[in-house]
Short mmCIF file of C-alpha atoms and ligand atoms in Angstrom, two decimals:
data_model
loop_
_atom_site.label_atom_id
_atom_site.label_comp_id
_atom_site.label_asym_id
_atom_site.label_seq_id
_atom_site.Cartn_x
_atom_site.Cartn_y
_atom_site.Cartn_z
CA UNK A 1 0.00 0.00 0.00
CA UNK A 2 1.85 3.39 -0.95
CA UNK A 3 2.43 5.21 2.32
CA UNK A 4 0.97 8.44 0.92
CA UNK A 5 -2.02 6.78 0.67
CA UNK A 6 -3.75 8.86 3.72
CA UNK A 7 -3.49 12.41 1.94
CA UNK A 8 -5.61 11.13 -0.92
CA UNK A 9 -9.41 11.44 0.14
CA UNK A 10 -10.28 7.88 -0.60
CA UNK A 11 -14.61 9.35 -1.23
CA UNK A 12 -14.09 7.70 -5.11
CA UNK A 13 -16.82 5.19 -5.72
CA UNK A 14 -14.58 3.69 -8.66
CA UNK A 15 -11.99 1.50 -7.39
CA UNK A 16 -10.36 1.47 -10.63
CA UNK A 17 -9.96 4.93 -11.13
CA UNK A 18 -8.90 5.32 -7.26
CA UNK A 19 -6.10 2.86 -8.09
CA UNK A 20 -4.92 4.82 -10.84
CA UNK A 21 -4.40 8.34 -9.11
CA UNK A 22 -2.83 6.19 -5.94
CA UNK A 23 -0.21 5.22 -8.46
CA UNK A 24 0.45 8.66 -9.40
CA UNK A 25 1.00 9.27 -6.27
CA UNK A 26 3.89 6.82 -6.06
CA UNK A 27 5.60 8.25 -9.28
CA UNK A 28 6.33 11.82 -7.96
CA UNK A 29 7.57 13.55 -4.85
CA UNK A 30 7.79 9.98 -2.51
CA UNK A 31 11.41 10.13 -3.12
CA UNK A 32 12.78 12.06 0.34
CA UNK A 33 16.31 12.54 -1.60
CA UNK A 34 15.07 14.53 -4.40
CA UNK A 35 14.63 18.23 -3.01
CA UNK A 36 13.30 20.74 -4.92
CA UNK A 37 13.83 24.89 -4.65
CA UNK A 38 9.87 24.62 -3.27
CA UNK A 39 7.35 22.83 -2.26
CA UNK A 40 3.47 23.97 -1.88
CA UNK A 41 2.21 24.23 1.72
CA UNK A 42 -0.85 22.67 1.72
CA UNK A 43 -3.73 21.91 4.71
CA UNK A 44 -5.07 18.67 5.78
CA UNK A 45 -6.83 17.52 2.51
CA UNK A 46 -10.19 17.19 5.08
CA UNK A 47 -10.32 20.39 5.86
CA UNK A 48 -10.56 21.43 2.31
CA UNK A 49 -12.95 18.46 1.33
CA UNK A 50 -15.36 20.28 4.20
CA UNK A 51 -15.07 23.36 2.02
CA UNK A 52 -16.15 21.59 -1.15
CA UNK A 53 -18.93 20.05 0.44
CA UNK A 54 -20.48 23.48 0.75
CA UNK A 55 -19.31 24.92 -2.80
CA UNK A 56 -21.17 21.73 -4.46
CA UNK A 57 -24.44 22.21 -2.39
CA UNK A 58 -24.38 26.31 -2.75
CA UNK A 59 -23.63 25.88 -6.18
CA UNK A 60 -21.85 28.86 -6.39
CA UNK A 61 -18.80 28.62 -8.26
CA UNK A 62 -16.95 32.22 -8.75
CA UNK A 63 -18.30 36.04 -9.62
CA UNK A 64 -17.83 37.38 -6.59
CA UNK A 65 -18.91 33.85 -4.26
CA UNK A 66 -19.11 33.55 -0.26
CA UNK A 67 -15.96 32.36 0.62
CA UNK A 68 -14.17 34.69 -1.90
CA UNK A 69 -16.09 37.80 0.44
CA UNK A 70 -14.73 35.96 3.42
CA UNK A 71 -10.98 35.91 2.27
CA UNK A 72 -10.64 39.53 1.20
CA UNK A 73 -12.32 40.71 4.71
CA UNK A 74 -9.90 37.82 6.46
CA UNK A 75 -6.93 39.09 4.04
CA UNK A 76 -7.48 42.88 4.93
CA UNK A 77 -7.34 41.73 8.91
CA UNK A 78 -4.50 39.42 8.76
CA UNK A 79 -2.40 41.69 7.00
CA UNK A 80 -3.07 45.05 8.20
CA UNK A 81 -4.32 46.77 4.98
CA UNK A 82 -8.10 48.61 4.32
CA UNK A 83 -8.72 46.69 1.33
CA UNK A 84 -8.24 42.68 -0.86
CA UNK A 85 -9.30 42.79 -4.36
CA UNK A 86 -8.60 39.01 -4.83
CA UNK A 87 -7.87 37.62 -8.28
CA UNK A 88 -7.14 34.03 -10.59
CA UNK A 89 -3.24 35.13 -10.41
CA UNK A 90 -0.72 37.71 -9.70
CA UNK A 91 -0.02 38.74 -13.31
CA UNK A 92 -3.53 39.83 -13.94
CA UNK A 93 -3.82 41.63 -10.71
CA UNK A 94 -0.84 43.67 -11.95
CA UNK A 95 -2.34 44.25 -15.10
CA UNK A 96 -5.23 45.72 -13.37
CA UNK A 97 -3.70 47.72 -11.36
CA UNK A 98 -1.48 49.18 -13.77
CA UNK A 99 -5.13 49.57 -15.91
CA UNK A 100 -7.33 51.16 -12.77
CA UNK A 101 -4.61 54.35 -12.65
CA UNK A 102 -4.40 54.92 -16.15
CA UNK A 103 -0.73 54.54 -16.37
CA UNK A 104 0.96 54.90 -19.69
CA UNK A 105 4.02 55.79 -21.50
CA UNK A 106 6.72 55.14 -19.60
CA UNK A 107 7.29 53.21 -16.25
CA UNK A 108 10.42 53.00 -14.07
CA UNK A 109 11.28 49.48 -12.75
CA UNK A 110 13.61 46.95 -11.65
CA UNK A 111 15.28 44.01 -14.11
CA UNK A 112 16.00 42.07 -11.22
CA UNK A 113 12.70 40.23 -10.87
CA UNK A 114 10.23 37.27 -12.60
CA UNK A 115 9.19 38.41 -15.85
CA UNK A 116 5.73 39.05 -14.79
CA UNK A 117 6.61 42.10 -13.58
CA UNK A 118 7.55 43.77 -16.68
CA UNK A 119 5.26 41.66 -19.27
CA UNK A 120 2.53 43.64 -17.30
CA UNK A 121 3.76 47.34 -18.30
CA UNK A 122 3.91 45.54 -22.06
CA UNK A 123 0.44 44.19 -22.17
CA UNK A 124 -0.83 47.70 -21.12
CA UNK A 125 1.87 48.89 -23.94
CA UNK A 126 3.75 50.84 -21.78
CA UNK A 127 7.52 51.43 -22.15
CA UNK A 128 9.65 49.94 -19.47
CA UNK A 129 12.47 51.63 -18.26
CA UNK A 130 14.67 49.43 -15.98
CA UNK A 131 16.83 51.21 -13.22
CA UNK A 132 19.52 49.33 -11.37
CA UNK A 133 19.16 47.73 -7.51
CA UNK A 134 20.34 48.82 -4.72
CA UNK A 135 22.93 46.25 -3.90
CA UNK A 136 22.43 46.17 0.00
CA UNK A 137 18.89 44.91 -0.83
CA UNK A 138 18.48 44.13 -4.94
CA UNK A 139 15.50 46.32 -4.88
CA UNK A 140 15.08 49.74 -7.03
CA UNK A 141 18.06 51.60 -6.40
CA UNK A 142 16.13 55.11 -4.97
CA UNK A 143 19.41 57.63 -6.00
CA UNK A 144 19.10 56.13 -9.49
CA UNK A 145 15.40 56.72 -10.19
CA UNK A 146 15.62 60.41 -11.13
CA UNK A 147 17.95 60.65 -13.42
CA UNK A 148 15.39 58.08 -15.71
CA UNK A 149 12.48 60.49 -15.11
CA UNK A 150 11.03 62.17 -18.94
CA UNK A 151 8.02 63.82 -19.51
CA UNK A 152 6.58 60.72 -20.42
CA UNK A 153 7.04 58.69 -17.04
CA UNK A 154 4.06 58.10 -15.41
CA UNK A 155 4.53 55.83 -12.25
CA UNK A 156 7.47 53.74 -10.71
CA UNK A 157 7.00 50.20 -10.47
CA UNK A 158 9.53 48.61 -7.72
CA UNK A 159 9.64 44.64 -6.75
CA UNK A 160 9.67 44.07 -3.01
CA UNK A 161 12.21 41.36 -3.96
CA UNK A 162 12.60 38.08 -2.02
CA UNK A 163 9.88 39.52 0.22
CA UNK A 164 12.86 42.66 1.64
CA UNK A 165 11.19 45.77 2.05
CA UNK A 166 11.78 48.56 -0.69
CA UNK A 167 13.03 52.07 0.11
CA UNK A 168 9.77 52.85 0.14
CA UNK A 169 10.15 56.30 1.86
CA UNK A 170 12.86 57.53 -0.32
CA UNK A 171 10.75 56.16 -3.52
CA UNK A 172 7.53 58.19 -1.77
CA UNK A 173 8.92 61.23 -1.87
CA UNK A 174 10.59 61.10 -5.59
CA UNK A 175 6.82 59.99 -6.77
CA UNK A 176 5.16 62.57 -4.57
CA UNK A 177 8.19 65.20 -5.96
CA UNK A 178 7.36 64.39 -9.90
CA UNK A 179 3.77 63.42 -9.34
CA UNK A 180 4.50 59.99 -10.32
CA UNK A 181 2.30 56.60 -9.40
CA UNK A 182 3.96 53.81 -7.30
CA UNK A 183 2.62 50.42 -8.04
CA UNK A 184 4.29 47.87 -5.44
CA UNK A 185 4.98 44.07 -7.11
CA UNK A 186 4.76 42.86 -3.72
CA UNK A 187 4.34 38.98 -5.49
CA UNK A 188 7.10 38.00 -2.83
CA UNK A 189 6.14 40.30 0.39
CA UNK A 190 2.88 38.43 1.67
CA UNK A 191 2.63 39.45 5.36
CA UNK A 192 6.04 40.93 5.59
CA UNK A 193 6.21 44.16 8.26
CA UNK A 194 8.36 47.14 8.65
CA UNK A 195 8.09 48.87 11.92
CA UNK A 196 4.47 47.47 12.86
CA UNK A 197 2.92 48.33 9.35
CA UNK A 198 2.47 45.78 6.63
CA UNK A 199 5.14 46.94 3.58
CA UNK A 200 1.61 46.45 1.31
CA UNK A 201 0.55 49.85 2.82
CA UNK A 202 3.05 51.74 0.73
CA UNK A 203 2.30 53.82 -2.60
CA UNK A 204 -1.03 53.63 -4.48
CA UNK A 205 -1.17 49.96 -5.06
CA UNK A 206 0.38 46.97 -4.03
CA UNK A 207 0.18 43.06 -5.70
CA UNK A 208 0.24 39.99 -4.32
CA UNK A 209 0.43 36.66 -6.06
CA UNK A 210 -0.74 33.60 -4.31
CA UNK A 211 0.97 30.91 -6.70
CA UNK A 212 1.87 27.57 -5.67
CA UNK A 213 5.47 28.70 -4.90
CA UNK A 214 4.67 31.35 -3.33
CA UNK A 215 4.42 31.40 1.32
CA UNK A 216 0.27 32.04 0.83
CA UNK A 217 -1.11 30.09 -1.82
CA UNK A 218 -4.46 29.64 -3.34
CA UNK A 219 -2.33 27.03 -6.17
CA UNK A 220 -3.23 30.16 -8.88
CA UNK A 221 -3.98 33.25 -7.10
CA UNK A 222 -3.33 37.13 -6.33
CA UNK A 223 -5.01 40.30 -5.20
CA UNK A 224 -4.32 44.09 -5.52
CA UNK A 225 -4.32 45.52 -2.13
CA UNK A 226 -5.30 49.46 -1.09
CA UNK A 227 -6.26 51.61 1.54
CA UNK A 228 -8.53 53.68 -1.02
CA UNK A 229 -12.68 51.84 -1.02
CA UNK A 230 -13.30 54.07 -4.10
CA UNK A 231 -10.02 52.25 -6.02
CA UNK A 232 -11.20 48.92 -4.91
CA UNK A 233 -14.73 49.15 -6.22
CA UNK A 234 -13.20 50.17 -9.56
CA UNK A 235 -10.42 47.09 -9.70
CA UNK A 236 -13.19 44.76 -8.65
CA UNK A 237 -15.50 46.32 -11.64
CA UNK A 238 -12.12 46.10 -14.43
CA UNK A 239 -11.67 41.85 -13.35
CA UNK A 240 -15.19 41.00 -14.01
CA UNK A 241 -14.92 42.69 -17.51
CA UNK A 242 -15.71 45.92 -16.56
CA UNK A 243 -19.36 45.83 -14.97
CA UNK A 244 -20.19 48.28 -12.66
CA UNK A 245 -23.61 47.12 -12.70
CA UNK A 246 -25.92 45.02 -14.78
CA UNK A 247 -25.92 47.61 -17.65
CA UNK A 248 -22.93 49.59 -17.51
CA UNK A 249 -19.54 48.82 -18.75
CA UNK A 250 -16.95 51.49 -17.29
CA UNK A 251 -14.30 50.27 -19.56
CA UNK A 252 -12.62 47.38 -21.36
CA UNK A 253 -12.15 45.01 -18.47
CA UNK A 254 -11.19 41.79 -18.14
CA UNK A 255 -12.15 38.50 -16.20
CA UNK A 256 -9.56 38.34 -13.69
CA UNK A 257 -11.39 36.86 -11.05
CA UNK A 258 -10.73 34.46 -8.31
CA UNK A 259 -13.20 30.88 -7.85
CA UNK A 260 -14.55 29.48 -4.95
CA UNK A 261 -12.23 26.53 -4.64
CA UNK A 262 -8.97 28.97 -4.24
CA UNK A 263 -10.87 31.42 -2.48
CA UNK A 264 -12.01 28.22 0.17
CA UNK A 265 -8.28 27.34 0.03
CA UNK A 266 -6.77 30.74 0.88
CA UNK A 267 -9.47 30.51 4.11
CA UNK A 268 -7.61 27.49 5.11
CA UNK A 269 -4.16 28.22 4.67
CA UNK A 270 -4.42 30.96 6.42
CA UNK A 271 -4.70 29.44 9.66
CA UNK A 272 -1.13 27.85 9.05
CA UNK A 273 0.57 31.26 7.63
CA UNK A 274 2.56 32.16 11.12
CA UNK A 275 3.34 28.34 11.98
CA UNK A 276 5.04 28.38 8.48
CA UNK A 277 6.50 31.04 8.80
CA UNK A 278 8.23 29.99 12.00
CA UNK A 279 9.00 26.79 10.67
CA UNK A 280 10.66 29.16 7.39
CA UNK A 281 12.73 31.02 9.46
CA UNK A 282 14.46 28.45 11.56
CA UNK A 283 15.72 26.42 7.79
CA UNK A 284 17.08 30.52 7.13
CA UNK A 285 18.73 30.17 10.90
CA UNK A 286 20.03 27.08 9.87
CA UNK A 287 21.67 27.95 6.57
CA UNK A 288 23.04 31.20 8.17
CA UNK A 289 24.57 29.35 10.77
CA UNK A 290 26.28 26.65 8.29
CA UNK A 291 27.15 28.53 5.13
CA UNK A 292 28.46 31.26 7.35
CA UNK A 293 32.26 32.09 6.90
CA UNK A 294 32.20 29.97 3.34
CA UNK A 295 34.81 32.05 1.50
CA UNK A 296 32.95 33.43 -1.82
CA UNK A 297 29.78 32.56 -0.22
CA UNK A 298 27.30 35.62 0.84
CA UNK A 299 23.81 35.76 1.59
CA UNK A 300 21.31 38.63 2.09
CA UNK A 301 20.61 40.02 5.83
CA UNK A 302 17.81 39.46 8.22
CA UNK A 303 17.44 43.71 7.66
CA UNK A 304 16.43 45.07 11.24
CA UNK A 305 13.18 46.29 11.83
CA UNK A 306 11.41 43.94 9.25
CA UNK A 307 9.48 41.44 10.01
CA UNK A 308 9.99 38.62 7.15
CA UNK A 309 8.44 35.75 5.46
CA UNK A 310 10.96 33.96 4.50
CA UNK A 311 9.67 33.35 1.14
CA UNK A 312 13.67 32.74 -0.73
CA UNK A 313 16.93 32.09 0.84
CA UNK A 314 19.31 33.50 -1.88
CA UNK A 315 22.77 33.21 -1.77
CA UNK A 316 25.83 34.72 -3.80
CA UNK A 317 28.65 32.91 -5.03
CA UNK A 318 32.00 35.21 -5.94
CA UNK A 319 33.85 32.53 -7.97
CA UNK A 320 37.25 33.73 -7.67
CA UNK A 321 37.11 33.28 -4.00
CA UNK A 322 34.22 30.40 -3.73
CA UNK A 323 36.45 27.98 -5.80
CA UNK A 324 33.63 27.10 -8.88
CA UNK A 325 31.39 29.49 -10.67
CA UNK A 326 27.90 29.81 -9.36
CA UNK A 327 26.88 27.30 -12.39
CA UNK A 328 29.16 24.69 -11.87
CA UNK A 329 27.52 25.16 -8.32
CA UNK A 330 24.23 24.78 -9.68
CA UNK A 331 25.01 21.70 -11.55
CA UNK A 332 26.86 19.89 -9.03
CA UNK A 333 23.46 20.10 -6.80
CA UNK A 334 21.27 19.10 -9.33
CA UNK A 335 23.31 15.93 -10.06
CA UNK A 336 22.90 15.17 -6.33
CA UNK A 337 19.34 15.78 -6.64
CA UNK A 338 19.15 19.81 -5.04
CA UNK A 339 17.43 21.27 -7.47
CA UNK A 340 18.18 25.14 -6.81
CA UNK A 341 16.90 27.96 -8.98
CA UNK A 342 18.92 31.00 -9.96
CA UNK A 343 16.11 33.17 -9.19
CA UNK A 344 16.94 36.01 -11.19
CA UNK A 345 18.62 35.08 -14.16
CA UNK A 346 19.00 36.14 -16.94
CA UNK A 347 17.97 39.48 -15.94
CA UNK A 348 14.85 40.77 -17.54
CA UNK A 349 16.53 43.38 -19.81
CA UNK A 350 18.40 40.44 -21.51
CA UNK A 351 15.02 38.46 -22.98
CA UNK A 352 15.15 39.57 -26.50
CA UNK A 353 11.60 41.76 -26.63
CA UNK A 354 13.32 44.11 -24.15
CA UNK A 355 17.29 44.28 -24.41
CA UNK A 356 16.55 46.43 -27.39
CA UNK A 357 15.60 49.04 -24.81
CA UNK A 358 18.63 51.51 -24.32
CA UNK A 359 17.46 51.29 -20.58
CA UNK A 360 18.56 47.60 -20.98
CA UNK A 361 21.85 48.19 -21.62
CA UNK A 362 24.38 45.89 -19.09
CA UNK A 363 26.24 48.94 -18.34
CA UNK A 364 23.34 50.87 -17.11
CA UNK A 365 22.48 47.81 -14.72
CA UNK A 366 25.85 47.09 -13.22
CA UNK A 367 24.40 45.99 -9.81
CA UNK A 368 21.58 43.82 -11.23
CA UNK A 369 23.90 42.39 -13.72
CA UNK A 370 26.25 41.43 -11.05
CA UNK A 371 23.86 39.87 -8.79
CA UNK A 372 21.92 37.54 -11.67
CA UNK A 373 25.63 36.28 -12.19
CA UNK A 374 25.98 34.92 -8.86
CA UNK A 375 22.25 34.18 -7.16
CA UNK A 376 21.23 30.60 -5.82
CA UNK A 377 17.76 30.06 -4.44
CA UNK A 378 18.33 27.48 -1.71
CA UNK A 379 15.26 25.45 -1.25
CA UNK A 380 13.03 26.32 1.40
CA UNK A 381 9.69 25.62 2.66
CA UNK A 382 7.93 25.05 5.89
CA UNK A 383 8.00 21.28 5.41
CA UNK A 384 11.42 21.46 4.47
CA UNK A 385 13.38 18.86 7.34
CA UNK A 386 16.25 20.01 9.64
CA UNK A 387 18.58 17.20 7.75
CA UNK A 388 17.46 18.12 4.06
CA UNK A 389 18.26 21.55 5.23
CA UNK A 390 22.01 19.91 6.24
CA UNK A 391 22.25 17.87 3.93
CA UNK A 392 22.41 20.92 1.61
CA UNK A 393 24.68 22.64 3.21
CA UNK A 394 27.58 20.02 3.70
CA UNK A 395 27.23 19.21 -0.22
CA UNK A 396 27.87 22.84 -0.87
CA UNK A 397 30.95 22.44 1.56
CA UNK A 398 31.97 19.51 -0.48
CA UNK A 399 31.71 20.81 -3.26
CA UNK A 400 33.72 24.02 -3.20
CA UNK A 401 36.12 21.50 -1.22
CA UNK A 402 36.39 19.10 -3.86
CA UNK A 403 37.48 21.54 -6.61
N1 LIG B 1 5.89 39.25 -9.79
C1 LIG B 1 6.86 38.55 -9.21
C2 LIG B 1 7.98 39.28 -8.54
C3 LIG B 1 6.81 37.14 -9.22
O1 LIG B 1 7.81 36.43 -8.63
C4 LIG B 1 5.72 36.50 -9.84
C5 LIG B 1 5.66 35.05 -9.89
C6 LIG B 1 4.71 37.29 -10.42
C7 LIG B 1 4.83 38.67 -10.38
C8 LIG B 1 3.52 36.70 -11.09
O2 LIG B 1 2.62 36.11 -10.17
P1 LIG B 1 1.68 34.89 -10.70
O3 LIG B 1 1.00 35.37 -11.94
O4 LIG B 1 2.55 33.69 -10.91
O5 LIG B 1 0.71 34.73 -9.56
C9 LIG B 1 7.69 30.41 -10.50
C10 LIG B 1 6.22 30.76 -10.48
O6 LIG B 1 5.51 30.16 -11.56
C11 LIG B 1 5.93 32.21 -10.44
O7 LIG B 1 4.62 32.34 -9.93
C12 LIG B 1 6.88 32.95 -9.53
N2 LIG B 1 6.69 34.37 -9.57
C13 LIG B 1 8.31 32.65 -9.92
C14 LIG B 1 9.31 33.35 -9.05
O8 LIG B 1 8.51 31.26 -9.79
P2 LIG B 1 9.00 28.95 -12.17
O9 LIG B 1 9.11 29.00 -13.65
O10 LIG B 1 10.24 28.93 -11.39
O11 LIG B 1 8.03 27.77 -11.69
P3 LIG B 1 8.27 26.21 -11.68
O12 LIG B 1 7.07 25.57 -12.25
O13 LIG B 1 9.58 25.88 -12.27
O14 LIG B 1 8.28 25.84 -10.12
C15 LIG B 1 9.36 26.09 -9.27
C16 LIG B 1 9.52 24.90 -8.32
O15 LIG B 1 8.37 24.77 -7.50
C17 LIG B 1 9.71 23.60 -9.03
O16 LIG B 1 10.99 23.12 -8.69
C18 LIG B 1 8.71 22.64 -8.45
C19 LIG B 1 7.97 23.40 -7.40
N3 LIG B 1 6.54 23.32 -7.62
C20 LIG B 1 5.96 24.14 -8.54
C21 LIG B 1 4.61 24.09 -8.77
C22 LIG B 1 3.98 24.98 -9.81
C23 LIG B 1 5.79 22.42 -6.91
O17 LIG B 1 6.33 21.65 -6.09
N4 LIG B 1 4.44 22.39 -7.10
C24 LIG B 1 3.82 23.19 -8.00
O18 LIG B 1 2.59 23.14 -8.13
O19 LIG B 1 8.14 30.24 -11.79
#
């Protein structure tokens, strides 16, 4: 009998076909050696079974559902903010949002992030213009964003990156100065704190994506989140194509809204958020304490003041002084089964529909450029074991070691 046989709600009537999915079960993930960069956190299947239950008698599916109300209002407590507009994924939500203020022409925003970020400011064809990081954090470099101003730029758009806070002061006054917009990609910041206020209160809008990789999931999810009612009401009329009622259309929207099943999901998970987290930030104790003092070897800071997530544990790998390049790295884990990410290269402003941009040039993005060259994701997630978490670090001791 496979031993993952009790997460598999075992309701089917069709033995057969019961069977068949227990197999798949057996073909993927069993294997404890093989250890991917993540792993979805998931509830007790039962719990979310209980939830079903109710979609299938309500018959309510999506548009706006019960437990969809439920999550933004449980959202908006848990993380401190006025206002959830939840959507189908994180991509859309920033499509939205860049939609709901009108932005156009050009926007000002980091290559050192998933491509999501930028594809967004294309589908609303808007120019991006990509300013370097600051290296202490990887995040929009503040003392480089004025200098990229023109007449034409009409908002910043900065990636709270790995879930580390942007200057967001600094980047409030330069907007407030020009009279810019500042749309937060906040994919990686889900319940992350500076001071006692979430990050996700800063400039006009913030997004969140809820993606299976990502610390809160819904398995496909997001949400725009603001402090301004009048905003929401007009994000939550642009992802259900636009209705503001029945009869009215108030522009071209589009259907970017989130079902019952993920919303039921999010309600779950987020009874587990702060048990993960903990459970997150003792694996980042652990690597800190075992890669520390690796010659070549650097990771980010636990920056004071912030209250993290723990969403990526990046590292940097100076090959000169490391003893192999960060690929060779890379390569030797994989063959041992560690399958890291190099979360993020290449930089966006090297995919070929935007390193035409003279914005994209390498010399312009020095500190970016740099950092893609060197970045490991480590894995980590909540159900991530103390020895996986070793066994990692000694192979990267070996490893440099060996060569
Ligand atoms: N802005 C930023 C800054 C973002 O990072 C993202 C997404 C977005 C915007 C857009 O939000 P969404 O529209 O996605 O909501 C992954 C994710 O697909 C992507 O959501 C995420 N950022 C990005 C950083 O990472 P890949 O290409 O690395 O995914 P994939 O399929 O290779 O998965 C990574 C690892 O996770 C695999 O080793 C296996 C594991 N995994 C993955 C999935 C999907 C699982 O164990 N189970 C799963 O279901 O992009």
């Amino acid at each position: 009998m496979p031993k993952s046989e009790n997460h598999l709600y075992s309701g089917s009537q069709n033995a057969a076909e019961f069977a068949r999915l227990l197999s798949l079960l057996d073909q993927d993930g069993a294997d404890n050696r093989q250890i991917l960069v993540t792993r979805p956190d998931l509830p007790p299947l039962s719990e979310f079974v209980e939830y079903l239950e109710v979609i299938w008698h309500r018959r309510w599916l999506t548009n706006n559902g019960l437990f969809h109300q439920q999550l933004e209002q449980a959202l908006a407590e848990f993380l401190g903010v006025k206002q959830v507009s939840l959507f189908s994924n994180g991509t859309l939500a920033l499509m939205v949002a860049l939609q709901v203020l009108r932005i156009g022409g050009e926007v000002i925003t980091t290559p050192y992030s998933f491509v999501a970020t930028t594809h967004a400011l294309s589908w609303n064809g808007i120019k991006p213009v990509f300013c370097d990081v600051d290296p202490a954090t990887l995040n929009l470099d503040p003392s480089k964003i004025e200098a990229l101003i023109t007449p034409q730029t009409s908002a910043i758009m900065p990636v709270h990156v790995y879930g580390n806070p942007c200057a967001v002061d600094k980047i409030g006054r330069i907007a407030d100065t020009y009279g810019l917009k500042v749309i937060y990609d906040a994919a990686h910041a889900f319940g992350v704190k500076t001071g006692q206020n979430s990050v996700l209160n800063y400039g006009d809008l913030s997004v969140l994506s809820f993606h299976a990789t990502k610390v809160f999931t819904t398995m496909e999810g997001g949400a725009i989140v603001t402090n301004d009612e009048k905003l929401k009401n007009r994000i939550d009329f642009l992802k259900n194509f636009g209705f503001a009622d029945e009869v009215t259309v108030m522009a071209p929207g589009i259907n970017g809204k989130m079902n019952e099943m993920q919303a039921a999901l999010g309600l779950i998970q987020l009874k587990y958020v702060e048990e993960r987290r903990r459970r997150r930030e003792n694996i980042a104790t652990l690597y800190r304490e075992r890669l520390a003092g690796i010659s070549g070897l650097s990771f980010l800071p636990d920056f004071p003041g912030v209250e993290h997530n723990y969403a990526y544990f990046p590292i940097f790998i100076d090959d000169s002084r490391f003893g192999c390049s960060r690929d060779e790295l890379y390569t030797f884990l994989k063959a041992d089964e560690i399958f890291v990410r190099r979360y993020f290269y290449p930089l966006i402003s090297h995919f070929p529909m935007y390193r035409g941009l003279p914005s994209a040039a390498p010399e312009n993005l020095p500190v970016a450029e740099a950092a893609a060259g060197r970045v490991i994701c480590l894995p980590m997630y909540a159900e991530l074991t103390q020895n996986q978490a070793e066994r990692i670090c000694r192979r990267i001791d070996e490893i440099r070691n060996k060569k």
